[in-house]
Short mmCIF file of C-alpha atoms in Angstrom, two decimals:
data_model
loop_
_atom_site.label_atom_id
_atom_site.label_comp_id
_atom_site.label_asym_id
_atom_site.label_seq_id
_atom_site.Cartn_x
_atom_site.Cartn_y
_atom_site.Cartn_z
CA UNK A 1 239.23 166.28 91.05
CA UNK A 2 236.88 169.48 92.07
CA UNK A 3 236.14 170.08 88.66
CA UNK A 4 235.19 166.50 87.88
CA UNK A 5 232.80 166.79 90.95
CA UNK A 6 231.48 169.85 89.40
CA UNK A 7 230.96 168.44 86.16
CA UNK A 8 229.28 165.50 87.50
CA UNK A 9 226.51 167.56 89.57
CA UNK A 10 226.46 169.91 86.81
CA UNK A 11 225.42 166.86 84.32
CA UNK A 12 223.29 165.46 87.26
CA UNK A 13 221.31 168.67 87.54
CA UNK A 14 220.89 168.82 83.81
CA UNK A 15 219.42 165.29 83.35
CA UNK A 16 217.23 165.99 86.48
CA UNK A 17 215.69 169.09 85.06
CA UNK A 18 215.25 167.11 81.80
CA UNK A 19 213.77 164.09 83.70
CA UNK A 20 211.46 166.34 85.48
CA UNK A 21 210.45 167.99 82.12
CA UNK A 22 209.63 164.91 80.37
CA UNK A 23 207.23 163.95 83.13
CA UNK A 24 205.70 167.39 83.14
CA UNK A 25 204.93 166.90 79.35
CA UNK A 26 203.50 163.51 79.72
CA UNK A 27 201.42 164.31 82.34
CA UNK A 28 199.89 167.69 80.27
CA UNK A 29 199.32 165.21 77.51
CA UNK A 30 197.48 162.84 79.46
CA UNK A 31 195.39 165.51 81.17
CA UNK A 32 194.70 166.89 77.79
CA UNK A 33 193.68 163.89 76.24
CA UNK A 34 191.25 163.01 78.97
CA UNK A 35 189.90 166.52 78.64
CA UNK A 36 189.54 166.14 75.07
CA UNK A 37 187.75 162.89 75.25
CA UNK A 38 185.39 164.01 78.27
CA UNK A 39 184.55 166.90 76.24
CA UNK A 40 183.92 165.30 73.15
CA UNK A 41 181.94 162.46 74.98
CA UNK A 42 179.70 165.32 76.38
CA UNK A 43 179.65 167.52 73.50
CA UNK A 44 176.22 168.07 72.23
CA UNK A 45 174.79 169.32 68.61
CA UNK A 46 173.64 172.73 69.18
CA UNK A 47 170.23 171.99 68.16
CA UNK A 48 170.29 169.72 71.46
CA UNK A 49 171.32 172.57 73.70
CA UNK A 50 168.71 173.72 76.13
CA UNK A 51 168.73 177.52 76.67
CA UNK A 52 166.89 179.30 78.96
CA UNK A 53 164.00 181.58 78.23
CA UNK A 54 164.80 185.11 77.48
CA UNK A 55 164.57 187.24 80.27
CA UNK A 56 161.54 189.72 80.53
CA UNK A 57 162.57 193.08 79.41
CA UNK A 58 161.29 196.35 81.03
CA UNK A 59 161.59 199.82 80.32
CA UNK A 60 164.00 201.76 82.74
CA UNK A 61 161.96 204.33 85.06
CA UNK A 62 161.68 207.43 83.28
CA UNK A 63 159.64 210.90 83.48
CA UNK A 64 157.62 212.79 80.73
CA UNK A 65 156.39 216.22 81.34
CA UNK A 66 155.67 219.30 79.18
CA UNK A 67 156.66 222.89 79.75
CA UNK A 68 154.22 225.72 79.21
CA UNK A 69 155.34 226.49 75.80
CA UNK A 70 154.88 222.97 74.63
CA UNK A 71 158.25 221.76 74.76
CA UNK A 72 157.65 217.72 75.74
CA UNK A 73 160.42 216.52 77.69
CA UNK A 74 161.82 212.85 78.82
CA UNK A 75 163.97 212.33 81.81
CA UNK A 76 165.64 208.93 82.21
CA UNK A 77 168.16 208.67 85.34
CA UNK A 78 171.19 206.53 84.82
CA UNK A 79 174.27 206.61 87.42
CA UNK A 80 176.38 203.98 86.06
CA UNK A 81 178.77 206.71 84.66
CA UNK A 82 179.35 210.56 85.37
CA UNK A 83 177.79 211.29 81.88
CA UNK A 84 174.53 213.18 80.60
CA UNK A 85 173.30 212.89 77.06
CA UNK A 86 170.68 214.85 75.70
CA UNK A 87 168.76 214.89 72.32
CA UNK A 88 165.90 217.08 70.91
CA UNK A 89 163.80 215.65 67.88
CA UNK A 90 162.38 218.72 65.64
CA UNK A 91 159.43 217.91 63.57
CA UNK A 92 161.07 218.85 59.98
CA UNK A 93 163.02 217.05 57.31
CA UNK A 94 164.69 217.10 53.85
CA UNK A 95 161.17 216.00 52.53
CA UNK A 96 159.91 219.25 53.37
CA UNK A 97 162.42 221.58 51.48
CA UNK A 98 161.30 222.95 47.91
CA UNK A 99 162.21 220.93 44.94
CA UNK A 100 164.35 223.55 43.64
CA UNK A 101 166.68 223.81 46.93
CA UNK A 102 167.36 220.09 47.43
CA UNK A 103 169.85 220.08 50.14
CA UNK A 104 168.59 223.15 52.13
CA UNK A 105 167.46 221.02 55.09
CA UNK A 106 170.65 219.53 55.37
CA UNK A 107 172.68 222.81 55.27
CA UNK A 108 170.23 224.27 57.82
CA UNK A 109 170.92 221.54 60.16
CA UNK A 110 174.74 221.25 59.58
CA UNK A 111 175.58 225.20 59.61
CA UNK A 112 173.38 225.76 62.89
CA UNK A 113 176.44 224.12 64.70
CA UNK A 114 179.26 225.02 62.31
CA UNK A 115 178.21 228.63 62.12
CA UNK A 116 178.03 229.24 65.75
CA UNK A 117 175.64 231.34 67.87
CA UNK A 118 174.90 235.01 68.88
CA UNK A 119 177.00 234.65 71.75
CA UNK A 120 179.67 232.36 70.62
CA UNK A 121 181.52 231.99 67.62
CA UNK A 122 182.21 228.38 66.00
CA UNK A 123 185.68 228.42 67.32
CA UNK A 124 184.70 229.51 70.44
CA UNK A 125 182.07 226.82 70.66
CA UNK A 126 184.64 223.95 69.72
CA UNK A 127 187.36 225.47 72.09
CA UNK A 128 185.07 225.17 75.38
CA UNK A 129 183.58 221.64 74.13
CA UNK A 130 186.95 220.10 73.61
CA UNK A 131 188.31 221.51 77.06
CA UNK A 132 185.46 219.47 78.54
CA UNK A 133 185.47 216.74 76.22
CA UNK A 134 181.91 217.60 75.22
CA UNK A 135 180.03 217.55 72.16
CA UNK A 136 176.99 219.48 70.53
CA UNK A 137 175.95 218.26 67.29
CA UNK A 138 172.90 219.28 64.81
CA UNK A 139 171.41 217.89 61.82
CA UNK A 140 168.55 217.39 59.65
CA UNK A 141 167.54 213.89 57.85
CA UNK A 142 165.04 212.71 55.52
CA UNK A 143 161.82 212.93 58.26
CA UNK A 144 163.35 214.93 61.40
CA UNK A 145 165.65 217.42 62.88
CA UNK A 146 167.80 216.74 65.68
CA UNK A 147 170.24 218.44 68.27
CA UNK A 148 172.26 216.38 70.80
CA UNK A 149 174.86 216.95 73.67
CA UNK A 150 176.99 214.85 75.57
CA UNK A 151 179.08 216.04 78.76
CA UNK A 152 180.48 214.80 81.87
CA UNK A 153 177.73 215.25 84.91
CA UNK A 154 180.13 218.13 86.26
CA UNK A 155 180.42 220.22 83.05
CA UNK A 156 176.29 219.58 82.37
CA UNK A 157 175.41 223.33 83.01
CA UNK A 158 177.99 225.01 80.95
CA UNK A 159 177.45 222.38 78.08
CA UNK A 160 173.40 222.57 78.32
CA UNK A 161 174.15 226.25 78.03
CA UNK A 162 175.69 225.96 74.73
CA UNK A 163 173.36 223.20 73.56
CA UNK A 164 170.57 225.71 74.29
CA UNK A 165 172.27 228.32 72.35
CA UNK A 166 172.89 226.58 69.30
CA UNK A 167 169.05 225.60 69.33
CA UNK A 168 167.60 228.83 70.22
CA UNK A 169 170.32 231.54 68.77
CA UNK A 170 172.20 230.08 65.58
CA UNK A 171 173.76 232.91 63.35
CA UNK A 172 174.27 230.50 60.06
CA UNK A 173 177.65 232.08 59.60
CA UNK A 174 178.12 232.75 55.67
CA UNK A 175 181.69 231.25 55.67
CA UNK A 176 180.36 227.87 56.94
CA UNK A 177 177.61 227.68 54.54
CA UNK A 178 180.32 228.19 51.93
CA UNK A 179 182.40 225.43 53.19
CA UNK A 180 179.34 223.15 53.61
CA UNK A 181 178.52 223.73 49.79
CA UNK A 182 181.85 222.99 48.62
CA UNK A 183 181.92 219.73 50.41
CA UNK A 184 178.60 218.88 48.69
CA UNK A 185 180.02 219.82 45.25
CA UNK A 186 182.58 217.35 45.97
CA UNK A 187 180.01 214.79 47.00
CA UNK A 188 178.23 215.13 43.73
CA UNK A 189 181.25 214.93 41.78
CA UNK A 190 181.92 211.42 43.37
CA UNK A 191 178.46 210.08 43.64
CA UNK A 192 178.93 207.65 40.70
CA UNK A 193 182.36 206.15 42.07
CA UNK A 194 180.45 203.26 43.98
CA UNK A 195 178.17 201.02 42.10
CA UNK A 196 176.05 200.08 45.18
CA UNK A 197 175.45 203.87 45.74
CA UNK A 198 174.42 204.40 42.07
CA UNK A 199 172.16 201.26 42.84
CA UNK A 200 170.56 202.47 45.86
CA UNK A 201 169.99 206.27 44.57
CA UNK A 202 168.42 204.82 41.08
CA UNK A 203 166.50 202.38 42.58
CA UNK A 204 164.49 204.88 44.60
CA UNK A 205 163.84 206.86 41.79
CA UNK A 206 162.45 203.75 40.05
CA UNK A 207 160.17 202.85 43.11
CA UNK A 208 158.94 206.60 44.40
CA UNK A 209 159.81 208.56 41.03
CA UNK A 210 162.22 211.23 40.18
CA UNK A 211 160.48 213.97 41.88
CA UNK A 212 159.54 212.26 45.17
CA UNK A 213 160.95 213.63 48.31
CA UNK A 214 162.05 210.38 49.25
CA UNK A 215 164.07 209.80 45.90
CA UNK A 216 165.34 213.55 44.87
CA UNK A 217 168.87 213.98 44.30
CA UNK A 218 170.84 217.26 45.03
CA UNK A 219 172.38 218.54 41.79
CA UNK A 220 175.02 221.57 41.07
CA UNK A 221 171.96 223.26 40.02
CA UNK A 222 169.75 223.13 43.14
CA UNK A 223 172.76 223.91 44.95
CA UNK A 224 173.43 226.88 43.48
CA UNK A 225 169.90 228.03 44.43
CA UNK A 226 170.58 227.87 48.05
CA UNK A 227 171.94 230.67 50.17
CA UNK A 228 172.05 231.93 53.76
CA UNK A 229 168.88 234.02 53.29
CA UNK A 230 166.90 230.51 52.58
CA UNK A 231 168.44 228.87 55.80
CA UNK A 232 167.14 231.40 58.13
CA UNK A 233 163.30 230.92 56.96
CA UNK A 234 163.63 227.44 57.07
CA UNK A 235 164.93 227.40 60.36
CA UNK A 236 162.21 229.78 61.73
CA UNK A 237 159.63 227.73 60.20
CA UNK A 238 160.29 224.57 62.30
CA UNK A 239 162.36 225.29 65.36
CA UNK A 240 159.97 226.03 68.27
CA UNK A 241 159.45 224.93 71.46
CA UNK A 242 155.97 223.22 70.60
CA UNK A 243 157.46 221.40 67.88
CA UNK A 244 160.18 219.60 69.71
CA UNK A 245 160.69 216.75 72.03
CA UNK A 246 163.57 216.75 74.44
CA UNK A 247 165.08 213.85 76.24
CA UNK A 248 168.08 213.56 78.94
CA UNK A 249 169.45 210.52 80.07
CA UNK A 250 172.32 210.26 82.64
CA UNK A 251 174.02 210.99 85.88
CA UNK A 252 171.66 214.19 86.94
CA UNK A 253 169.62 214.85 89.93
CA UNK A 254 165.97 215.05 88.44
CA UNK A 255 164.72 218.63 90.48
CA UNK A 256 168.08 220.20 89.36
CA UNK A 257 167.57 218.90 85.85
CA UNK A 258 163.85 220.24 85.60
CA UNK A 259 165.03 223.62 86.89
CA UNK A 260 167.66 223.69 84.12
CA UNK A 261 165.49 222.86 81.34
CA UNK A 262 163.08 225.57 82.45
CA UNK A 263 165.86 228.13 82.88
CA UNK A 264 167.24 227.30 79.55
CA UNK A 265 163.85 226.56 77.28
CA UNK A 266 160.91 227.99 79.63
CA UNK A 267 160.90 231.36 78.12
CA UNK A 268 161.43 230.40 74.40
CA UNK A 269 157.90 231.58 72.81
CA UNK A 270 156.16 229.07 71.05
CA UNK A 271 154.71 229.16 67.54
CA UNK A 272 150.96 229.94 67.76
CA UNK A 273 149.93 228.42 64.39
CA UNK A 274 152.56 225.38 64.35
CA UNK A 275 150.77 222.50 62.72
CA UNK A 276 152.10 218.81 61.53
CA UNK A 277 153.64 219.07 57.84
CA UNK A 278 151.46 217.82 54.99
CA UNK A 279 153.21 214.78 53.47
CA UNK A 280 152.92 214.20 49.95
CA UNK A 281 151.14 211.11 48.98
CA UNK A 282 153.43 208.21 47.81
CA UNK A 283 152.45 206.03 44.80
CA UNK A 284 154.72 203.46 42.90
CA UNK A 285 156.46 205.28 39.93
CA UNK A 286 156.94 201.78 38.40
CA UNK A 287 155.32 198.31 38.46
CA UNK A 288 157.71 196.26 37.06
CA UNK A 289 160.52 196.28 34.12
CA UNK A 290 164.15 195.92 33.73
CA UNK A 291 166.30 198.74 34.06
CA UNK A 292 170.13 199.08 33.58
CA UNK A 293 172.91 201.40 34.20
CA UNK A 294 175.84 200.64 32.28
CA UNK A 295 179.30 201.04 33.98
CA UNK A 296 182.04 199.48 31.66
CA UNK A 297 184.70 199.38 34.24
CA UNK A 298 182.95 196.89 36.36
CA UNK A 299 183.43 193.09 36.61
CA UNK A 300 180.38 192.50 38.73
CA UNK A 301 176.75 193.49 38.86
CA UNK A 302 175.19 195.01 41.65
CA UNK A 303 171.19 193.99 41.69
CA UNK A 304 168.37 195.33 43.20
CA UNK A 305 164.71 193.93 43.01
CA UNK A 306 161.79 195.15 44.63
CA UNK A 307 158.60 197.22 44.69
CA UNK A 308 156.78 199.69 47.13
CA UNK A 309 156.10 198.40 50.77
CA UNK A 310 154.39 199.52 53.87
CA UNK A 311 154.68 201.25 57.33
CA UNK A 312 155.58 199.98 60.38
CA UNK A 313 152.17 200.16 62.11
CA UNK A 314 150.68 197.58 59.89
CA UNK A 315 149.21 194.90 61.93
CA UNK A 316 151.13 192.30 59.87
CA UNK A 317 154.54 193.96 60.40
CA UNK A 318 155.52 190.86 62.87
CA UNK A 319 155.07 188.32 60.52
CA UNK A 320 156.69 190.43 57.70
CA UNK A 321 159.65 190.63 59.98
CA UNK A 322 159.64 186.72 60.66
CA UNK A 323 159.36 186.77 56.86
CA UNK A 324 162.95 188.53 56.59
CA UNK A 325 164.37 185.95 59.02
CA UNK A 326 163.38 182.99 56.67
CA UNK A 327 164.74 184.68 53.85
CA UNK A 328 167.99 186.23 55.31
CA UNK A 329 171.07 185.46 57.15
CA UNK A 330 172.91 182.48 57.90
CA UNK A 331 170.30 179.51 57.64
CA UNK A 332 168.06 181.79 55.62
CA UNK A 333 166.80 180.55 52.31
CA UNK A 334 168.79 183.02 49.89
CA UNK A 335 171.92 182.64 51.46
CA UNK A 336 171.92 178.75 51.39
CA UNK A 337 170.34 178.51 47.90
CA UNK A 338 171.57 181.61 45.99
CA UNK A 339 174.95 181.87 47.41
CA UNK A 340 175.84 178.43 48.93
CA UNK A 341 174.35 175.90 46.75
CA UNK A 342 174.50 177.79 43.46
CA UNK A 343 177.37 179.81 44.22
CA UNK A 344 175.89 182.86 42.40
CA UNK A 345 176.48 185.88 44.97
CA UNK A 346 178.97 187.59 47.11
CA UNK A 347 176.04 189.13 48.82
CA UNK A 348 172.34 188.36 48.64
CA UNK A 349 169.57 189.53 50.63
CA UNK A 350 165.72 190.36 50.86
CA UNK A 351 163.80 192.57 53.22
CA UNK A 352 160.24 193.94 53.81
CA UNK A 353 161.62 197.46 55.05
CA UNK A 354 158.79 199.80 56.31
CA UNK A 355 158.93 203.11 57.56
CA UNK A 356 157.10 205.01 60.34
CA UNK A 357 154.82 207.42 58.33
CA UNK A 358 155.04 206.68 54.85
CA UNK A 359 155.46 203.45 52.68
CA UNK A 360 159.22 201.66 52.62
CA UNK A 361 159.95 199.14 50.30
CA UNK A 362 160.23 195.39 49.72
CA UNK A 363 163.82 195.21 48.34
CA UNK A 364 166.19 192.34 47.54
CA UNK A 365 169.38 192.14 45.96
CA UNK A 366 173.21 191.59 46.15
CA UNK A 367 176.23 191.57 44.38
CA UNK A 368 177.10 188.51 41.37
CA UNK A 369 179.53 187.97 38.79
CA UNK A 370 178.83 189.68 35.38
CA UNK A 371 178.25 186.37 33.81
CA UNK A 372 175.92 185.41 36.54
CA UNK A 373 173.76 188.26 36.62
CA UNK A 374 170.61 186.62 34.88
CA UNK A 375 171.03 183.55 36.67
CA UNK A 376 170.96 185.58 40.08
CA UNK A 377 167.94 187.65 39.43
CA UNK A 378 165.96 184.37 38.36
CA UNK A 379 166.96 182.37 41.40
CA UNK A 380 166.25 185.31 43.74
CA UNK A 381 162.56 185.75 42.18
CA UNK A 382 162.38 182.28 42.28
CA UNK A 383 162.78 182.29 46.27
CA UNK A 384 160.28 184.93 46.59
CA UNK A 385 157.70 182.82 44.63
CA UNK A 386 158.69 179.52 46.61
CA UNK A 387 158.21 181.55 49.97
CA UNK A 388 154.39 182.28 48.33
CA UNK A 389 153.78 178.66 46.95
CA UNK A 390 155.13 176.55 49.89
CA UNK A 391 154.64 177.11 53.72
CA UNK A 392 158.01 177.41 55.65
CA UNK A 393 158.88 174.62 57.51
CA UNK A 394 158.54 174.32 61.21
CA UNK A 395 162.21 174.45 61.45
CA UNK A 396 162.52 177.73 59.42
CA UNK A 397 159.97 179.28 61.30
CA UNK A 398 161.50 178.33 64.67
CA UNK A 399 164.72 179.90 63.48
CA UNK A 400 163.43 182.88 61.96
CA UNK A 401 161.44 183.63 65.30
CA UNK A 402 164.44 182.77 67.60
CA UNK A 403 166.88 185.21 65.72
CA UNK A 404 164.17 187.83 65.55
CA UNK A 405 163.21 187.42 69.28
CA UNK A 406 166.90 186.88 70.29
CA UNK A 407 167.93 190.46 68.65
CA UNK A 408 165.24 191.79 70.47
CA UNK A 409 167.22 192.65 73.70
CA UNK A 410 169.64 194.84 71.77
CA UNK A 411 166.97 197.40 71.29
CA UNK A 412 167.49 198.06 74.99
CA UNK A 413 171.20 197.93 75.15
CA UNK A 414 171.40 201.24 77.16
CA UNK A 415 168.95 203.84 78.74
CA UNK A 416 170.12 206.38 76.00
CA UNK A 417 168.90 203.90 73.30
CA UNK A 418 165.72 203.20 75.29
CA UNK A 419 164.70 206.90 75.56
CA UNK A 420 165.57 207.52 72.12
CA UNK A 421 163.00 204.99 70.90
CA UNK A 422 160.32 206.31 73.31
CA UNK A 423 160.99 209.61 71.77
CA UNK A 424 160.59 208.47 68.20
CA UNK A 425 157.35 206.72 69.06
CA UNK A 426 155.62 209.88 70.30
CA UNK A 427 157.36 211.71 67.25
CA UNK A 428 155.52 209.45 64.77
CA UNK A 429 152.34 209.02 66.90
CA UNK A 430 153.02 205.37 67.95
CA UNK A 431 152.08 203.72 71.12
CA UNK A 432 154.98 203.79 74.24
CA UNK A 433 154.46 200.01 74.19
CA UNK A 434 154.65 199.27 70.44
CA UNK A 435 157.84 197.41 70.26
CA UNK A 436 156.64 195.07 72.98
CA UNK A 437 153.29 194.56 71.19
CA UNK A 438 155.77 193.68 68.16
CA UNK A 439 157.52 191.19 70.51
CA UNK A 440 154.23 189.38 71.25
CA UNK A 441 153.03 189.10 67.60
CA UNK A 442 156.50 187.65 66.46
CA UNK A 443 156.00 185.23 69.17
CA UNK A 444 152.54 184.22 67.95
CA UNK A 445 153.39 184.13 64.39
CA UNK A 446 152.65 180.57 62.55
CA UNK A 447 153.77 179.01 59.40
CA UNK A 448 150.51 179.91 57.76
CA UNK A 449 151.07 183.74 58.66
CA UNK A 450 154.33 183.62 57.01
CA UNK A 451 153.01 182.35 53.53
CA UNK A 452 149.57 184.59 53.99
CA UNK A 453 151.70 187.89 54.16
CA UNK A 454 154.19 186.50 51.64
CA UNK A 455 150.89 186.06 49.22
CA UNK A 456 149.27 189.06 50.36
CA UNK A 457 152.29 191.89 50.23
CA UNK A 458 154.95 190.33 47.60
CA UNK A 459 154.23 191.13 44.10
CA UNK A 460 156.45 189.39 41.96
CA UNK A 461 154.96 190.27 38.94
CA UNK A 462 155.27 193.87 39.72
CA UNK A 463 158.90 193.95 40.95
CA UNK A 464 161.18 196.38 39.43
CA UNK A 465 164.79 195.01 38.58
CA UNK A 466 167.86 197.27 38.46
CA UNK A 467 171.02 196.09 37.26
CA UNK A 468 174.43 198.26 37.70
CA UNK A 469 176.92 196.48 35.78
CA UNK A 470 179.34 195.99 32.45
CA UNK A 471 176.87 195.52 29.48
CA UNK A 472 179.21 193.60 27.31
CA UNK A 473 180.12 191.02 30.11
CA UNK A 474 176.60 190.48 31.21
CA UNK A 475 176.32 187.17 29.37
CA UNK A 476 173.57 185.98 28.71
CA UNK A 477 172.09 189.68 28.24
CA UNK A 478 169.35 190.82 30.45
CA UNK A 479 167.18 190.87 27.36
CA UNK A 480 166.51 187.07 28.53
CA UNK A 481 164.70 188.69 31.77
CA UNK A 482 162.43 191.03 29.56
CA UNK A 483 162.21 191.90 25.95
CA UNK A 484 162.84 195.45 26.77
CA UNK A 485 165.54 196.77 29.06
CA UNK A 486 165.53 200.41 29.95
CA UNK A 487 168.63 202.04 30.28
CA UNK A 488 169.10 204.93 32.98
CA UNK A 489 171.64 207.91 32.05
CA UNK A 490 173.59 208.74 35.65
CA UNK A 491 175.73 211.79 33.59
CA UNK A 492 176.16 214.60 36.27
CA UNK A 493 174.64 217.61 35.01
CA UNK A 494 176.53 220.87 35.08
CA UNK A 495 174.86 223.97 36.41
CA UNK A 496 174.29 227.18 34.31
CA UNK A 497 177.36 228.83 36.20
CA UNK A 498 179.61 225.70 35.36
CA UNK A 499 178.41 225.46 31.76
CA UNK A 500 179.22 229.39 31.22
CA UNK A 501 182.76 228.71 32.58
#
């Protein structure tokens, strides 16, 4: 009897649980249905959404001063995290290295840090920094040199002392130079492995010229010409306090930071005859033509189309940037037409890409099937010409301007980024409020402005076209674009020592 009662109770308990479970499921379904119906009824198309205006962006408080030796210093406090970051910009660059020693600047910038200092070997530097989760890095790019550090606030004095050592007392250890050159040889050997890399490298040569400092390529022969005795004079020519801008941002007390900078850099003697580097004149190496690099292993083509461009200080820069927005991205003409409607591209783009102190490029391109190469080129050219012939629509203009202005806030994501921008404007001689002038100019850009700059700056008849692809698979052939197609040989040349071996 007890057993039967237990069974009845057990069954009733299970039935009751099942009953309540069913009620809960039905309730959830009703709630979900009502919520979905309400959400659907209230949903709006994204074009109907009313968004508040972007907040005004202001520069964080910062301080600028100059030491007696000419070192320009920027300080910007940021106490959100117990970190301090710093960077020094040095007026140098690979564009200033001798033509027969291409790579010299890069090696100088790298071995400054990896080669150790007069007080600490490279291993000692690494150990001290690793123990403190800190970094000190150096490098020299095309148009500038840099040295940077990152440290916890509590380790600032130790790390800043090492940072000053690396800047002022590098020894350029031969062992580390040899290692850097070995790595560079490996890079030369592999440089034709990536078709996009081939396209970028050879396109720069077609625009600027083989011997231009903005297009020169390191070869085994120029690599063999570089020795430690070359690094020292290159360093000594440019690394001086009156040829440098230092910026520090983070969790520090300004007066203590001033004292630390004075202690570590104040006694560094300036160069008495330092002068701004004389930059070579930039002229177009080609004003048109179809060029081709045959890579038989490829199943698609990498295409670049363009010509010489301009600088950031051009009064029309804002309108040209809006033009970029009309052409690119989701909703842009190239993606809509060439990729989505015609199905000709894996990727497609076109940019007016200026530089601070020398002409950049207008460059269009993308990747496409081998058998669609000619049609892809024609379609991109057609969109460029259409931009000149027809005004953009009000909707296109609004989209491009909103995209540009909305992305503007990302120029100020953190104080370090803002400080870096201020330093670069001073480095290249731009006003500190350059970016805000640009923002206002973007907001004022009209449909007529976009068509005007398209007509003024884009030169379809003078565009160079480069294709990296499989010659036999490109059908119809590139001769449909022009009667003459110029082949480019990308064979990697051996040095004299390699030839002898």
